[in-house]
CSV table of C-alpha atoms in Angstrom, one decimal:
chain,number,residue,atom,x,y,z
Q,22,MET,CA,92.9,104.2,88.6
Q,23,SER,CA,95.0,104.5,91.7
Q,24,SER,CA,94.2,103.8,95.3
Q,25,ARG,CA,93.4,107.5,95.7
Q,26,SER,CA,90.3,107.1,93.5
Q,27,SER,CA,86.7,106.9,94.7
Q,28,VAL,CA,83.7,105.3,93.3
Q,29,ALA,CA,80.8,107.7,92.8
Q,30,TYR,CA,77.2,107.2,91.8
Q,31,ILE,CA,75.5,110.0,89.8
Q,32,GLY,CA,71.8,110.4,89.3
Q,33,ILE,CA,70.8,111.5,85.9
Q,34,GLY,CA,67.4,113.0,84.9
Q,35,ALA,CA,65.8,115.1,82.1
Q,36,ASN,CA,62.3,115.9,81.0
Q,37,LEU,CA,62.7,118.7,78.3
Q,38,PHE,CA,63.2,118.2,74.6
Q,39,ASP,CA,64.6,114.8,73.7
Q,40,ALA,CA,65.2,113.7,77.3
Q,41,ARG,CA,66.2,110.1,76.3
Q,42,ALA,CA,68.9,111.4,74.0
Q,43,THR,CA,70.1,113.9,76.6
Q,44,VAL,CA,70.4,111.3,79.3
Q,45,ALA,CA,72.4,109.0,76.9
Q,46,ALA,CA,74.7,111.9,76.0
Q,47,ALA,CA,75.2,112.8,79.6
Q,48,ILE,CA,76.4,109.2,80.3
Q,49,VAL,CA,78.9,109.6,77.5
Q,50,CYS,CA,80.1,112.9,78.9
Q,51,LEU,CA,80.5,111.4,82.4
Q,52,GLY,CA,82.8,108.8,80.9
Q,53,GLN,CA,84.9,111.5,79.3
Q,54,MET,CA,85.6,113.5,82.5
Q,55,PRO,CA,89.3,113.8,83.2
Q,56,ARG,CA,90.8,111.4,85.7
Q,57,SER,CA,87.6,109.4,85.7
Q,58,VAL,CA,86.3,106.1,84.2
Q,59,LEU,CA,82.7,105.2,83.6
Q,60,LEU,CA,82.3,101.8,85.3
Q,61,ALA,CA,78.6,101.3,84.5
Q,62,ALA,CA,75.3,102.9,83.7
Q,63,SER,CA,71.8,101.6,84.5
Q,64,SER,CA,69.0,101.1,82.2
Q,65,LEU,CA,66.8,104.1,81.4
Q,66,TYR,CA,63.6,104.6,83.4
Q,67,ARG,CA,60.5,106.8,82.8
Q,68,THR,CA,59.0,108.5,85.9
Q,69,ALA,CA,56.4,111.1,86.6
Q,70,PRO,CA,57.6,114.4,88.0
Q,71,ILE,CA,57.5,114.6,91.9
Q,72,ASP,CA,56.3,117.8,93.4
Q,73,ALA,CA,56.1,119.4,90.0
Q,74,GLY,CA,54.3,119.4,86.7
Q,75,GLY,CA,55.6,118.8,83.2
Q,76,ASP,CA,56.5,115.8,81.1
Q,77,ASP,CA,57.7,112.5,82.4
Q,78,TYR,CA,61.4,112.2,83.3
Q,79,ILE,CA,63.9,109.9,81.8
Q,80,ASN,CA,66.2,108.8,84.6
Q,81,ALA,CA,69.4,106.6,85.1
Q,82,VAL,CA,72.3,106.2,87.4
Q,83,ALA,CA,75.9,106.1,86.4
Q,84,CYS,CA,78.8,104.7,88.4
Q,85,VAL,CA,82.3,106.3,87.9
Q,86,GLU,CA,85.6,105.7,89.4
Q,87,THR,CA,87.3,109.1,89.8
Q,88,GLN,CA,90.4,110.7,91.1
Q,89,LEU,CA,88.5,114.1,91.2
Q,90,ALA,CA,87.7,115.4,94.7
Q,91,ALA,CA,84.0,115.6,95.3
Q,92,PRO,CA,83.7,119.4,94.8
Q,93,GLU,CA,85.6,119.2,91.5
Q,94,LEU,CA,83.5,116.3,90.4
Q,95,LEU,CA,80.4,118.4,91.1
Q,96,GLN,CA,81.8,121.3,89.1
Q,97,ARG,CA,82.4,118.9,86.1
Q,98,MET,CA,78.9,117.6,86.4
Q,99,GLN,CA,77.5,121.2,86.5
Q,100,ALA,CA,79.5,122.0,83.4
Q,101,ILE,CA,77.9,119.0,81.6
Q,102,GLU,CA,74.5,120.3,82.7
Q,103,LEU,CA,75.2,123.8,81.3
Q,104,ALA,CA,76.5,122.3,78.1
Q,105,HIS,CA,73.0,120.7,77.7
Q,106,GLY,CA,71.2,124.0,78.4
Q,107,ARG,CA,70.4,123.6,82.1
Q,108,GLU,CA,68.7,126.5,83.7
Q,109,ARG,CA,67.6,126.7,87.4
Q,110,PRO,CA,64.5,129.0,87.4
Q,111,SER,CA,63.0,127.2,90.5
Q,112,ARG,CA,63.2,124.1,92.6
Q,113,ASN,CA,61.8,121.1,90.8
Q,114,ALA,CA,61.4,123.0,87.6
Q,115,PRO,CA,61.4,121.0,84.3
Q,116,ARG,CA,65.0,120.5,83.2
Q,117,THR,CA,67.1,119.7,80.1
Q,118,LEU,CA,69.5,117.8,82.4
Q,119,ASP,CA,69.9,117.2,86.1
Q,120,LEU,CA,73.0,115.5,87.5
Q,121,ASP,CA,73.1,114.7,91.2
Q,122,LEU,CA,76.1,113.3,93.1
Q,123,LEU,CA,74.4,110.6,95.1
Q,124,LEU,CA,77.3,108.8,96.7
Q,125,TYR,CA,81.1,109.5,96.8
Q,126,GLY,CA,82.6,106.4,98.3
Q,127,ALA,CA,81.6,106.2,101.9
Q,128,ALA,CA,82.0,110.0,102.3
Q,129,HIS,CA,79.7,112.2,104.3
Q,130,ILE,CA,79.9,115.7,102.8
Q,131,ALA,CA,77.9,118.7,104.1
Q,132,SER,CA,78.8,122.0,102.6
Q,133,ALA,CA,76.9,125.0,101.2
Q,134,THR,CA,77.1,123.5,97.7
Q,135,LEU,CA,77.2,119.8,98.2
Q,136,GLN,CA,75.5,117.1,100.4
Q,137,VAL,CA,76.6,113.5,100.1
Q,138,PRO,CA,74.9,111.1,100.4
Q,139,HIS,CA,72.3,113.0,98.4
Q,140,PRO,CA,69.7,114.0,101.1
Q,141,ARG,CA,66.6,112.7,99.3
Q,142,MET,CA,68.0,109.6,97.5
Q,143,SER,CA,66.3,107.2,99.9
Q,144,GLU,CA,62.9,108.8,99.1
Q,145,ARG,CA,63.0,108.5,95.3
Q,146,ALA,CA,62.3,105.3,93.3
Q,147,PHE,CA,63.9,107.0,90.3
Q,148,VAL,CA,67.2,106.9,92.2
Q,149,LEU,CA,66.9,103.7,94.2
Q,150,ILE,CA,65.8,101.4,91.4
Q,151,PRO,CA,68.5,102.2,88.9
Q,152,LEU,CA,71.1,102.4,91.7
Q,153,LEU,CA,70.2,98.9,92.9
Q,154,GLU,CA,70.3,97.7,89.3
Q,155,LEU,CA,74.0,98.6,89.3
Q,156,ALA,CA,74.8,97.7,92.9
Q,157,PRO,CA,72.2,95.4,94.5
Q,158,ALA,CA,73.9,95.3,97.9
Q,159,ILE,CA,74.9,99.0,98.1
Q,160,THR,CA,74.6,100.8,101.4
Q,161,ILE,CA,73.8,104.4,101.9
Q,162,PRO,CA,76.4,105.7,104.4
Q,163,GLY,CA,74.8,106.6,107.6
Q,164,LEU,CA,71.4,105.1,106.6
Q,165,GLY,CA,71.9,101.5,105.8
Q,166,PRO,CA,71.2,99.2,102.8
Q,167,ALA,CA,69.5,101.1,100.0
Q,168,ARG,CA,67.1,98.2,99.4
Q,169,GLN,CA,65.4,98.8,102.7
Q,170,PHE,CA,63.9,102.1,101.3
Q,171,LEU,CA,62.2,100.6,98.3
Q,172,GLY,CA,58.9,99.9,100.2
Q,173,ALA,CA,58.5,103.6,101.0
Q,174,THR,CA,58.7,104.5,97.3
Q,175,ALA,CA,56.3,101.8,96.1
Q,176,HIS,CA,53.7,104.3,95.3
Q,177,GLN,CA,56.0,106.2,92.8
Q,178,VAL,CA,55.4,105.0,89.3
Q,179,ILE,CA,58.5,104.0,87.4
Q,180,GLY,CA,59.0,102.0,84.2
Q,181,LYS,CA,62.1,100.6,82.7
Q,182,ILE,CA,62.6,101.7,79.1
Q,183,GLY,CA,63.4,98.8,76.7
């Protein structure tokens, strides 16, 4: 990749159908995006839904280096979601696949369709733990080291999947 590329972290979650297979397939799809390279993917984690019912989620975080601008990266991510049957009936509804752009380099983005850093990433163990697995010293732009938020998420049950 060139100097015009950015490193992005993408949160991945699913809790409908074969969620484990869907998350694994999503990681492959992220690695196949144009002008992008999959650098790493975390282990898979099982978590209970937050502010919703339904089956447990399978979660992970992927790290990609990309030459795509953040809005185009988001469009590609949403296309992957749609290819896996994603519907958006309500906030926090069960989902076949959810891809969230957590970080895009050190960028701060606030538009009608995209907020980076992801606004709730520091409140979610299912984001922080796999993110810190990939990048133990990572900092959330404008907030500080991601590790400092772990204590506030200690009550959230999360388990690494073999």
